[in-house]
PDB file of C-alpha atoms in Angstrom:
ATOM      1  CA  UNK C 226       0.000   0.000   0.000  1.00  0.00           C
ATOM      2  CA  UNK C 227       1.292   3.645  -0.560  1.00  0.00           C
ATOM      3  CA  UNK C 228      -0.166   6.431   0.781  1.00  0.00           C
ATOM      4  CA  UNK C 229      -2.248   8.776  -0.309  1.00  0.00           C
ATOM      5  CA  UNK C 230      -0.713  12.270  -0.549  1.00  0.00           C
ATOM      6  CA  UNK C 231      -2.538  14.979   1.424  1.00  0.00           C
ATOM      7  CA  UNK C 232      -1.828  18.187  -0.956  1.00  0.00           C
ATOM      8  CA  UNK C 233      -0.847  20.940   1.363  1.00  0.00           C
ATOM      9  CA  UNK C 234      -0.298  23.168  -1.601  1.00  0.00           C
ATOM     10  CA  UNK C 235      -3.931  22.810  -3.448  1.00  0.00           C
ATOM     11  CA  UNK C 236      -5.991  23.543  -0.079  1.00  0.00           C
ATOM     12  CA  UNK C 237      -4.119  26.114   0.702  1.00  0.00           C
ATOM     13  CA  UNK C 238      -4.622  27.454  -2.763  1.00  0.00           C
ATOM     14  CA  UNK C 239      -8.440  27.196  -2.633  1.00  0.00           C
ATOM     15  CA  UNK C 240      -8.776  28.312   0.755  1.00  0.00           C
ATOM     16  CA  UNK C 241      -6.851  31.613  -0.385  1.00  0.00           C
ATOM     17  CA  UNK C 242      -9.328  31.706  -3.010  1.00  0.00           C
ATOM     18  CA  UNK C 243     -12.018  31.801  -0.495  1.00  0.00           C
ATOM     19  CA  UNK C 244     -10.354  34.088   2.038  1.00  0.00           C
ATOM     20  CA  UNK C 245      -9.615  36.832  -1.134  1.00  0.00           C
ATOM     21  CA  UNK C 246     -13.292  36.992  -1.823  1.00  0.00           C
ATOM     22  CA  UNK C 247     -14.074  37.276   1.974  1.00  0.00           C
ATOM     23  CA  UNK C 248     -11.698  40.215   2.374  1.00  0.00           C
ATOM     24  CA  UNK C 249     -13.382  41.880  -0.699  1.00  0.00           C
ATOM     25  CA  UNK C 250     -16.850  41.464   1.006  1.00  0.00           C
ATOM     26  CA  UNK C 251     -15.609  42.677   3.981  1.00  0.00           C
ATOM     27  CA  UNK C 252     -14.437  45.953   2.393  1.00  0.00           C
ATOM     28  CA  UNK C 253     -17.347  46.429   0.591  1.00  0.00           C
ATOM     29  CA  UNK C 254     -19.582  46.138   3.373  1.00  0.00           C
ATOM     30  CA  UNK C 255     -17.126  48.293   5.957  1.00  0.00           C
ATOM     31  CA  UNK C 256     -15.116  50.783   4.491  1.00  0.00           C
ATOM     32  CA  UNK C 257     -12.037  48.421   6.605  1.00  0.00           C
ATOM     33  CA  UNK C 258      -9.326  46.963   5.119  1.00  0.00           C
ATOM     34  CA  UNK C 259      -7.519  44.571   6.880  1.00  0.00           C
ATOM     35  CA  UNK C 260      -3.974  45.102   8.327  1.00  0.00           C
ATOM     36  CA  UNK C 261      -1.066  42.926   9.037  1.00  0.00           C
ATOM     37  CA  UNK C 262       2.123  44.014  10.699  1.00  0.00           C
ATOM     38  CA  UNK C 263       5.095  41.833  10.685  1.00  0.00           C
ATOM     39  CA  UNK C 264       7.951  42.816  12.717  1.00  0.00           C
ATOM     40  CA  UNK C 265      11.364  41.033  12.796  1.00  0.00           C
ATOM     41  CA  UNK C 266      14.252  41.742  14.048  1.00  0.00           C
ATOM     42  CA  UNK C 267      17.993  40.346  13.166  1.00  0.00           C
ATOM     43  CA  UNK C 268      18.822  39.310   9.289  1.00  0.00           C
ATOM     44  CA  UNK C 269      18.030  35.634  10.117  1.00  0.00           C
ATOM     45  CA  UNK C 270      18.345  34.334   6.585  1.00  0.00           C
ATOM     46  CA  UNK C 271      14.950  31.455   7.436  1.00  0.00           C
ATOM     47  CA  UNK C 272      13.115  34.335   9.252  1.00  0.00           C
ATOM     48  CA  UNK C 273      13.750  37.027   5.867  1.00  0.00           C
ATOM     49  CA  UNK C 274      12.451  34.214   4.154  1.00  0.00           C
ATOM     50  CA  UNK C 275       9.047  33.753   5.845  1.00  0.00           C
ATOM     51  CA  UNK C 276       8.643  37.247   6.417  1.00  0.00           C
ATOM     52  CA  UNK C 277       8.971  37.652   2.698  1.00  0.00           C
ATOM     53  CA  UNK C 278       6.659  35.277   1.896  1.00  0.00           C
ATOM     54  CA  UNK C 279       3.770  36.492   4.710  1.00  0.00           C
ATOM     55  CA  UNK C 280       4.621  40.256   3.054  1.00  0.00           C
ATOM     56  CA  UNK C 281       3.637  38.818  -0.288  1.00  0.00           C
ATOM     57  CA  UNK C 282       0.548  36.536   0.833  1.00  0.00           C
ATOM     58  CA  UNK C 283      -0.904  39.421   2.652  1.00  0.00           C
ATOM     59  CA  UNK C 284      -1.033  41.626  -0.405  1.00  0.00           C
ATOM     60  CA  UNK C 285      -1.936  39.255  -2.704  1.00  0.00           C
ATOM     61  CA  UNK C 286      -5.695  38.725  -0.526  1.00  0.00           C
ATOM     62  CA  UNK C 287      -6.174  42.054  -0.813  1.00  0.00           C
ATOM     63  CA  UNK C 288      -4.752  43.011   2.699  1.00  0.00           C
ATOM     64  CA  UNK C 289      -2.736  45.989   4.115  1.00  0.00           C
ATOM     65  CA  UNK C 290       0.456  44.926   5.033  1.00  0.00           C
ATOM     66  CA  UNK C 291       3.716  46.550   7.108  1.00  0.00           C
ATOM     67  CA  UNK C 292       6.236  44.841   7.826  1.00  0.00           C
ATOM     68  CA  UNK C 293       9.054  46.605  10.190  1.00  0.00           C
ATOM     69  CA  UNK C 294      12.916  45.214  10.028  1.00  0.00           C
ATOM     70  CA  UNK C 295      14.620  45.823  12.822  1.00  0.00           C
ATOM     71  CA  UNK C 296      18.373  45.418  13.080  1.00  0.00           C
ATOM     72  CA  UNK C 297      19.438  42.242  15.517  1.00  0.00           C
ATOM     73  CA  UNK C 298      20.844  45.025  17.928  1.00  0.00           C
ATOM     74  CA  UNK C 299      17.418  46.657  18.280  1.00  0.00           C
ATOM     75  CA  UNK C 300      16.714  46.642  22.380  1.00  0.00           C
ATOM     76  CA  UNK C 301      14.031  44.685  24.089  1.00  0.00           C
ATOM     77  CA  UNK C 302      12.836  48.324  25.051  1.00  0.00           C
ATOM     78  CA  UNK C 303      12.756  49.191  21.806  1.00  0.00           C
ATOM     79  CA  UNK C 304      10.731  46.339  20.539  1.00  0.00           C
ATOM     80  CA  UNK C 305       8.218  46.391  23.194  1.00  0.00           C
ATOM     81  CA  UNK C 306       7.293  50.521  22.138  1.00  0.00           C
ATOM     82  CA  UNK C 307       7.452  49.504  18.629  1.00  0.00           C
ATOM     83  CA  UNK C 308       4.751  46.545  19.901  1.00  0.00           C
ATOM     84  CA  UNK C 309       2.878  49.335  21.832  1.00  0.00           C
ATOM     85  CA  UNK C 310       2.655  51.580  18.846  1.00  0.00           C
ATOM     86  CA  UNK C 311       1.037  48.758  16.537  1.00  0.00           C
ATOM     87  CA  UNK C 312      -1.448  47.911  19.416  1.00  0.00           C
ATOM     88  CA  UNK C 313      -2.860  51.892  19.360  1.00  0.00           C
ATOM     89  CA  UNK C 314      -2.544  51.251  15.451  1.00  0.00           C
ATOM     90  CA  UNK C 315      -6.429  51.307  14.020  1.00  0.00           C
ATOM     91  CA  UNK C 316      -5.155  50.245  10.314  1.00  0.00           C
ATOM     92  CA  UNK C 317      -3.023  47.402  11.636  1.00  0.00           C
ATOM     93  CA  UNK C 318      -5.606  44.568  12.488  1.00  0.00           C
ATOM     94  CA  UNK C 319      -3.079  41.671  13.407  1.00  0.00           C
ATOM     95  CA  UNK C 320       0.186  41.575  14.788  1.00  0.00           C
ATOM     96  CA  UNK C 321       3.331  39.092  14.198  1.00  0.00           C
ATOM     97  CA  UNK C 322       6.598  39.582  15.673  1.00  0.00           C
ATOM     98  CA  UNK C 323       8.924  36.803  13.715  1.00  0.00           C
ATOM     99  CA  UNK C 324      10.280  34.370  16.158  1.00  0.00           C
ATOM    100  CA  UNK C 325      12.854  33.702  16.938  1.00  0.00           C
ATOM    101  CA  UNK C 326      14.730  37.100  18.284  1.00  0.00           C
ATOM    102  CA  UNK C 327      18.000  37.768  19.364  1.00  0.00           C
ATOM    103  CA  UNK C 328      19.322  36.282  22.764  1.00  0.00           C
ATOM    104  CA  UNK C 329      18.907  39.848  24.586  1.00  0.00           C
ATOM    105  CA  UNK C 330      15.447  39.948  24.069  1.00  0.00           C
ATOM    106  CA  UNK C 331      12.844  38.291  26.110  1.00  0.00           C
ATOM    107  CA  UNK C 332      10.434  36.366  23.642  1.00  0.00           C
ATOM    108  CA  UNK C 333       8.075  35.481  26.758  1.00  0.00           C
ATOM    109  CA  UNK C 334       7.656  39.484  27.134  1.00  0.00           C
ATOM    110  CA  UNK C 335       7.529  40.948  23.598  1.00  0.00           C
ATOM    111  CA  UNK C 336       4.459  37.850  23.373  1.00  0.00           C
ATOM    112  CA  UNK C 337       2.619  39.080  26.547  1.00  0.00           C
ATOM    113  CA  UNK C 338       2.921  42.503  25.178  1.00  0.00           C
ATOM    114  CA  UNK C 339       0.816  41.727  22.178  1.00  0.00           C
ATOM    115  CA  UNK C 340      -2.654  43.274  22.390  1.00  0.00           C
ATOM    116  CA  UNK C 341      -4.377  39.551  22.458  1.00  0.00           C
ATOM    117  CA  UNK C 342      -7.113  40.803  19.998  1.00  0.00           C
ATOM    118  CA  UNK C 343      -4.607  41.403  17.565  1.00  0.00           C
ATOM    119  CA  UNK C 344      -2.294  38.344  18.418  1.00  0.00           C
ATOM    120  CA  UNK C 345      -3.162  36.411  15.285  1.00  0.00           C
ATOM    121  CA  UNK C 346      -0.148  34.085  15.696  1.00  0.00           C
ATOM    122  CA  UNK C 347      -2.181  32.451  18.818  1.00  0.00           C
ATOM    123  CA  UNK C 348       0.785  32.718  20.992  1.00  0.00           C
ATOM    124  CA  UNK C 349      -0.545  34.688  24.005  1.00  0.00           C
ATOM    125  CA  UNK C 350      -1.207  33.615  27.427  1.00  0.00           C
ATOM    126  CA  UNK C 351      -5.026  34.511  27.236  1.00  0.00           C
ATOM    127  CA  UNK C 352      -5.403  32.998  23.767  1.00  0.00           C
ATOM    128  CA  UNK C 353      -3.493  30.022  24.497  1.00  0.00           C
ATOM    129  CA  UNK C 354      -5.785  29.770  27.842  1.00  0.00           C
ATOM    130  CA  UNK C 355      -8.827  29.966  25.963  1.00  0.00           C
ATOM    131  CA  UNK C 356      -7.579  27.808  23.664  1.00  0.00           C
ATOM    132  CA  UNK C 357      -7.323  25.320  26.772  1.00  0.00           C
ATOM    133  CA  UNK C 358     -10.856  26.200  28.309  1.00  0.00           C
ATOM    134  CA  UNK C 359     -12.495  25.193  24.645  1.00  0.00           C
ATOM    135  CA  UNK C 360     -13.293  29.176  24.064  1.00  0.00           C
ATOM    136  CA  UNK C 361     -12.986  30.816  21.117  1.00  0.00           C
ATOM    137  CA  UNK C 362      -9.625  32.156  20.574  1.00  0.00           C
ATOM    138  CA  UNK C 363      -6.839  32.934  18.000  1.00  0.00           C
ATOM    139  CA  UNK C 364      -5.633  29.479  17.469  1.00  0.00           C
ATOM    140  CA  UNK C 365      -1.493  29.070  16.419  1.00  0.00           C
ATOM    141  CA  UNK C 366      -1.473  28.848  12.646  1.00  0.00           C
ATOM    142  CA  UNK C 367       0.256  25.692  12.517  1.00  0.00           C
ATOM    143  CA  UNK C 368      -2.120  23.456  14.589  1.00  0.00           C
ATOM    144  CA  UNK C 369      -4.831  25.606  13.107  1.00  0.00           C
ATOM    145  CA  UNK C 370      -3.771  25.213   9.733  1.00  0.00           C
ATOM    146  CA  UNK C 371      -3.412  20.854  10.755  1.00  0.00           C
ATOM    147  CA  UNK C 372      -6.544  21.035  11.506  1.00  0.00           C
ATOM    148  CA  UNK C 373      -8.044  22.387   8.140  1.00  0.00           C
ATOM    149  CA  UNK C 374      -6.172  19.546   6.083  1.00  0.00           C
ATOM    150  CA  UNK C 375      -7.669  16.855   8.672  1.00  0.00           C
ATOM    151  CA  UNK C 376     -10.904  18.336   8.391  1.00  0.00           C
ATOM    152  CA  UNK C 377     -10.311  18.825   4.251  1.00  0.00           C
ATOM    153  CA  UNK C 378      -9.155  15.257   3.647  1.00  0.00           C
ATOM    154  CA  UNK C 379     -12.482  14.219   5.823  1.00  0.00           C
ATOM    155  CA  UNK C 380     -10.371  12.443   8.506  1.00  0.00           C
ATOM    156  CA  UNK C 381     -13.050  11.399  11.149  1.00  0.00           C
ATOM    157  CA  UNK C 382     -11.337  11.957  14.558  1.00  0.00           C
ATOM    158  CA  UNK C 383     -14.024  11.245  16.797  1.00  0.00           C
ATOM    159  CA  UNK C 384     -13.006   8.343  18.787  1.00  0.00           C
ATOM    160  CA  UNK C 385      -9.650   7.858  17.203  1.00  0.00           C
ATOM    161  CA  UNK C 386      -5.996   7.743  18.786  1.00  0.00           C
ATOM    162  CA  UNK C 387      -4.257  10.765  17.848  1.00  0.00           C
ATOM    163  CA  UNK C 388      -0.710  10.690  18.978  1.00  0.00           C
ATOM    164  CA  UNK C 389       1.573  13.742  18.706  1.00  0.00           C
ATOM    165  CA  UNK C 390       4.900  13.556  18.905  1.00  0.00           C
ATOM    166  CA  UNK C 391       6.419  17.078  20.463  1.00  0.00           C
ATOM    167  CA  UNK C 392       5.354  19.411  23.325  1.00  0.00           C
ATOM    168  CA  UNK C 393       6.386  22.507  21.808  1.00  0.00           C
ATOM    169  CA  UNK C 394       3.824  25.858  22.718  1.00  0.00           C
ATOM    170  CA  UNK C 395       3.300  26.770  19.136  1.00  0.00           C
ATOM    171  CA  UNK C 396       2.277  23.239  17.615  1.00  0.00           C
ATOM    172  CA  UNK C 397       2.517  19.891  20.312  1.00  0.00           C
ATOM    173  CA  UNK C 398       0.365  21.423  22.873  1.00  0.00           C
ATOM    174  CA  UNK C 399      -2.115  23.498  20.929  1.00  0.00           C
ATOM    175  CA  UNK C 400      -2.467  20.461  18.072  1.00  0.00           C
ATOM    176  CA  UNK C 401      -3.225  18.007  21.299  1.00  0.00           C
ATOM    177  CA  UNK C 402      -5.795  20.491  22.778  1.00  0.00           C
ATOM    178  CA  UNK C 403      -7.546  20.447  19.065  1.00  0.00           C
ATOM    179  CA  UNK C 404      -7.570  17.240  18.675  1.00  0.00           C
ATOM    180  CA  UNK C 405      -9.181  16.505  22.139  1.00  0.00           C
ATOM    181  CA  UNK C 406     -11.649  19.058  20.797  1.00  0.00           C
ATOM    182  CA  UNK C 407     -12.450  17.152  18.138  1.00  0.00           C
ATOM    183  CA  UNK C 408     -13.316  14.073  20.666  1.00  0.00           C
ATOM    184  CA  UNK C 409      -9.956  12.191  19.344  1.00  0.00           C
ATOM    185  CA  UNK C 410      -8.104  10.098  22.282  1.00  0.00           C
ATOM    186  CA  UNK C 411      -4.797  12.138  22.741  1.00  0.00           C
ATOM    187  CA  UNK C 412      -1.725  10.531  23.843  1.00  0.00           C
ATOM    188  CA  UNK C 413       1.222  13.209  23.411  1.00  0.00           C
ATOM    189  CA  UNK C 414       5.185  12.007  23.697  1.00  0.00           C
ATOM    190  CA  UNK C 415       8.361  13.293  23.386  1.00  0.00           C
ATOM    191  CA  UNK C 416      12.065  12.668  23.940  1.00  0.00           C
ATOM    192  CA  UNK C 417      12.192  11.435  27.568  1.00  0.00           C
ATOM    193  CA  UNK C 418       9.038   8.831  26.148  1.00  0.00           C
ATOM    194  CA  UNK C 419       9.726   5.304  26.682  1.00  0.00           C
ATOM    195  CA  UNK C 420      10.021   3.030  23.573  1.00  0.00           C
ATOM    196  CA  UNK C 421       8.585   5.826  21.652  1.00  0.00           C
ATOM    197  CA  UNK C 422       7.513   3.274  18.612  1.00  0.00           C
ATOM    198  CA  UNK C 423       5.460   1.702  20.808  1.00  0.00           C
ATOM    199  CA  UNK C 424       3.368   4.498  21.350  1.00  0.00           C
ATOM    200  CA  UNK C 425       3.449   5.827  17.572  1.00  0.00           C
ATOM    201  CA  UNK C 426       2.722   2.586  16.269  1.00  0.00           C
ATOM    202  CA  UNK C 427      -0.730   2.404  18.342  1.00  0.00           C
ATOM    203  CA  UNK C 428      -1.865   6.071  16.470  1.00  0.00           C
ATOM    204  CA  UNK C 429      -4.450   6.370  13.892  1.00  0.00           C
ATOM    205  CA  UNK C 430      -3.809   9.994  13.372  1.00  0.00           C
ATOM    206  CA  UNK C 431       0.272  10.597  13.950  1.00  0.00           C
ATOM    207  CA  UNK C 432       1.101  14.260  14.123  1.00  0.00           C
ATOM    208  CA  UNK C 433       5.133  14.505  14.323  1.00  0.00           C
ATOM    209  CA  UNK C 434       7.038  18.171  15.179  1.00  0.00           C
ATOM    210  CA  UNK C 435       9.985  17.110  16.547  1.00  0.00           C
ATOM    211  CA  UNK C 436      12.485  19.335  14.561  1.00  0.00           C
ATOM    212  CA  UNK C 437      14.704  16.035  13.658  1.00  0.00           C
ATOM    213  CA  UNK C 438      14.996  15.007   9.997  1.00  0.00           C
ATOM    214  CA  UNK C 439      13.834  11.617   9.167  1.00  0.00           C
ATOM    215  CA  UNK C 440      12.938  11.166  13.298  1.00  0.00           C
ATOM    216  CA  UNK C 441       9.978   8.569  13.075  1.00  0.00           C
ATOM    217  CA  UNK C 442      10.765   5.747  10.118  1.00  0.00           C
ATOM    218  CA  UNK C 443       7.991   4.005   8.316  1.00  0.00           C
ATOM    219  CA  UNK C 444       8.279   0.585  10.976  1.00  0.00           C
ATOM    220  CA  UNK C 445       6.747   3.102  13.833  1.00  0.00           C
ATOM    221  CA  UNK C 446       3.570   3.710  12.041  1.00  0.00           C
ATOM    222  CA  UNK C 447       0.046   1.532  12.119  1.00  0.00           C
ATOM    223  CA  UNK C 448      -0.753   0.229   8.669  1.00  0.00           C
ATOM    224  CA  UNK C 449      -3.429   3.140   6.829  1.00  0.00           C
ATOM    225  CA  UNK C 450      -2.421   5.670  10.004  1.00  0.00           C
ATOM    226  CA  UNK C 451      -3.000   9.511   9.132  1.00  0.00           C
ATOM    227  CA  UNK C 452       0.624  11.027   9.008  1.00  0.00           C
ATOM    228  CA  UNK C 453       1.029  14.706   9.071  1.00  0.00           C
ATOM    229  CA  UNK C 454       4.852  15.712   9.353  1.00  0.00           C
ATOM    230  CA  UNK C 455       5.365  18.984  10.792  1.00  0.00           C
ATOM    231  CA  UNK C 456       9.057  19.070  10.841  1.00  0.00           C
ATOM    232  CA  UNK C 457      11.287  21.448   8.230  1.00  0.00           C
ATOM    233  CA  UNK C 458      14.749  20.492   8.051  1.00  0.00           C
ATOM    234  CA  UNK C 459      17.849  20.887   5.969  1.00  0.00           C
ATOM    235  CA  UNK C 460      19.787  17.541   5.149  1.00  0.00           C
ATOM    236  CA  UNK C 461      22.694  18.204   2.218  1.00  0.00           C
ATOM    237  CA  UNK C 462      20.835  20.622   0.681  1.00  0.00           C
ATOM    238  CA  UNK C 463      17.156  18.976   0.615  1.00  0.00           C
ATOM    239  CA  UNK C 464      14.604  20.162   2.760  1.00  0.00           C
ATOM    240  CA  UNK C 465      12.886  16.963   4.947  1.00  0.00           C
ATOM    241  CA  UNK C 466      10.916  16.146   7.715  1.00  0.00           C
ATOM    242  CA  UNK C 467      10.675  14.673  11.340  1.00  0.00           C
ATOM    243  CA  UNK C 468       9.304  11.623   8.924  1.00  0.00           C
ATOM    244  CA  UNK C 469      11.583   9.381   7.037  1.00  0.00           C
ATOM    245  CA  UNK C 470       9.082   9.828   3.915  1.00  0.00           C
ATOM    246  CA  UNK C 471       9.877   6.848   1.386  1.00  0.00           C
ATOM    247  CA  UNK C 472       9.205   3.947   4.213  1.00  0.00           C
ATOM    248  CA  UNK C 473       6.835   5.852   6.206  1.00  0.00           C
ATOM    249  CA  UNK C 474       4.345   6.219   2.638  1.00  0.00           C
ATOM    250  CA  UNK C 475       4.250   2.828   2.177  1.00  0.00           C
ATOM    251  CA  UNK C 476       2.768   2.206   5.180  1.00  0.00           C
ATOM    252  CA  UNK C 477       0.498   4.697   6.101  1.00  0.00           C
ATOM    253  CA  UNK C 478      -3.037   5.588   4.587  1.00  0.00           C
ATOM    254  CA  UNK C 479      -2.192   9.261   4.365  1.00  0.00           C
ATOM    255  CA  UNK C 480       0.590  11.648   4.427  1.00  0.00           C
ATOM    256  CA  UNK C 481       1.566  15.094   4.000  1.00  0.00           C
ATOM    257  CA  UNK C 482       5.102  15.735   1.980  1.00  0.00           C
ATOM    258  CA  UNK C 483       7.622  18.223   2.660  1.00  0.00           C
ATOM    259  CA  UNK C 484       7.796  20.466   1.598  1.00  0.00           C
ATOM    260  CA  UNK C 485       4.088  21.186   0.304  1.00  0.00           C
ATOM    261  CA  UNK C 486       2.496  19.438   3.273  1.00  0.00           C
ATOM    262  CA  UNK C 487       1.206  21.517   6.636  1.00  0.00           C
ATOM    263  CA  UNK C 488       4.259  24.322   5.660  1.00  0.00           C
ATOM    264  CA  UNK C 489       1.722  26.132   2.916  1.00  0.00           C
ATOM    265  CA  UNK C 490      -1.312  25.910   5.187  1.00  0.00           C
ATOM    266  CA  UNK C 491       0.793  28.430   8.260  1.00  0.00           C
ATOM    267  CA  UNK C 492       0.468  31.732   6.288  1.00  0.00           C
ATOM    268  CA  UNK C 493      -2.952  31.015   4.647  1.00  0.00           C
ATOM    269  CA  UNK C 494      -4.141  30.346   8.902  1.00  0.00           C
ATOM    270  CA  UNK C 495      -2.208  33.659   9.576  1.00  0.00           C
ATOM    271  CA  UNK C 496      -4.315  35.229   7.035  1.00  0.00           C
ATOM    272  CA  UNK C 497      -7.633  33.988   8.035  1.00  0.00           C
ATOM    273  CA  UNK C 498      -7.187  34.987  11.782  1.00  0.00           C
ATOM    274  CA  UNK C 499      -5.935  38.365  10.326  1.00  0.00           C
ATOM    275  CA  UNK C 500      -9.457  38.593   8.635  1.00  0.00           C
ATOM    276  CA  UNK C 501     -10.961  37.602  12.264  1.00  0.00           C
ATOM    277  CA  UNK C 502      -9.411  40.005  13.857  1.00  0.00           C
ATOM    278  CA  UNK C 503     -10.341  42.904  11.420  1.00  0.00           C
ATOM    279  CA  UNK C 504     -14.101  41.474  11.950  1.00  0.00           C
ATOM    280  CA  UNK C 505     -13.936  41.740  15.880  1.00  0.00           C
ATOM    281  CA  UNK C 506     -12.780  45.193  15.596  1.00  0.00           C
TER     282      UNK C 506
END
C-alpha cells in the first residue's frame, strides 16, 4: 500500500481563493481593510524568508500589510514601544513579531505585550488559555492550519488515537488540545518517552514536530495511520521532515510531503485569523 498524498499546496490554494473573496466582502460592506504588521528583528536568513513570503501573501488577498525590520541590535525596550505603537494602530488589524529574536530579548515578554485581539499568531497567554478552556480564541497557525487539512481530507477523529509527537507551545500542545476538541483520544510524547515506537505505532492519526529530519521511520507507524509531518529540516541541501518519507508512505493511509504538506497551510491560517481580527474590531 502507498499512501495517499494529502496536498498541502492545493488547499491552501483554494482556501486563499475563499479568504480573497471574503476580504473583498468585507471591504465592501465596511469601508475596513484589513492590516497585518510583521515585525522582525535580526537578518536571520529562514526568518527574511518567511517574512517575505507572509509580506507577499498578505497583499496578494487584498490586505494591508507593514512589515518593520529591525536590526538584531534593536533593544528589548525598543521592541516592546514599537509593539505598543502597533497595538494603538487602528489600520493594523493583526500583529506578528517573527520568532525567533535575538538572545537579549525576552520572547516570553515581547508575546505578553501583544494586544491579544490582535495576536493572530495564537501565541498569548489569554489565547493560548482559551484555547485550553475550549473558548474561542486565535488558534497558532500551525495546529490551526493541521486542523483544516484533517478536516479537508475528511479524517473522522471522533473516537480515534491521535498521537503527537512534540510538546512545543506553538504546535505539540495546541495540536493536542484540538484534537481533544475534536473528541480524538490524545496521547502526546516526546524525547524522555519510553520506547517511543510503541506508542506511535498504536496512532491512527500521527502528528510529528519534533524538529529532527527523518525522526519517526515508516516501521513506527500503524498500517493506513494519518501522518502529518510537521518538521522542516535541511539535510545536504534537501529540505525533509521529522518523517523518514519513502518507508513511512508505504505504510500509512495518508501523508503530507515536505515540503508542500502543513508548511503552505501556516500563512494562509495567519491570514484567516488576520481577517478575524479585522471582523472583531
Amino acid at each position: 500500500m502507498t499512501a495517499a498524498i494529502i496536498d498541502g499546496k492545493a488547499i491552501s490554494k483554494l482556501l486563499r481563493k475563499e479568504i480573497t473573496q471574503d476580504v473583498e466582502k468585507f471591504k465592501a460592506e465596511t469601508g475596513i481593510t484589513p492590516g497585518l504588521a510583521v515585525v522582525l528583528v535580526g537578518e536571520d536568513p529562514a526568518s527574511q524568508t518567511y517574512v517575505r513570503s507572509k509580506e507577499k501573501s498578505t497583499i496578494k488577498v487584498g490586505m494591508y500589510s507593514e512589515v518593520h525590520r529591525l536590526a538584531a541590535e534593536t533593544s528589548q525596550d525598543e521592541l516592546l514601544t514599537l509593539v505598543d505603537q502597533l497595538n494603538n494602530d487602528p489600520k493594523i488589524h493583526g500583529i506578528l513579531v517573527q520568532l525567533p529574536l535575538p538572545k537579549n530579548i525576552d520572547e516570553n515578554k515581547v508575546i505578553e505585550a501583544i494586544n491579544p485581539a490582535k495576536d493572530v499568531d495564537g501565541f498569548h497567554p489569554v489565547n493560548a488559555g482559551r484555547l485550553l478552556i475550549g473558548q474561542d480564541t486565535f488558534v497558532a497557525c500551525t495546529p490551526y492550519g493541521i486542523m483544516e487539512l484533517l478536516r479537508q481530507e475528511d479524517v473522522q477523529l471522533k473516537g480515534k488515537h491521535a498521537v503527537v509527537v512534540g510538546r512545543s507551545n506553538i504546535v505539540g500542545k495546541p495540536i493536542a488540545l484540538l484534537l481533544l476538541q475534536e473528541h480524538a483520544t490524545v496521547s502526546i510524547c516526546h524525547s524522555r518517552t519510553a520506547d517511543l515506537g510503541a506508542m506511535t505505532r498504536q496512532a491512527d492519526v500521527l502528528v510529528v514536530a519534533v524538529g529532527r529530519a527523518n525522526f519517526i521511520t515508516g516501521d513506527m507507524i500503524k498500517p493506513g495511520a494519518v501522518v502529518i509531518d510537521v518538521g522542516i529540516n535541511r539535510v545536504d541541501g534537501q529540505l525533509v521532515g521529522d518523517v523518514e518519507f519513502e518507508s513511512a508512505k508505504e505504510v500509512a493511509g495518508k501523508i503530507t510531503p515536505v515540503p508542500g504538506g502543513v508548511g503552505p497551510m501556516t500563512i494562509t491560517m495567519l491570514l484567516k485569523n488576520t481577517l478575524l481580527a479585522a471582523k472583531r474590531c
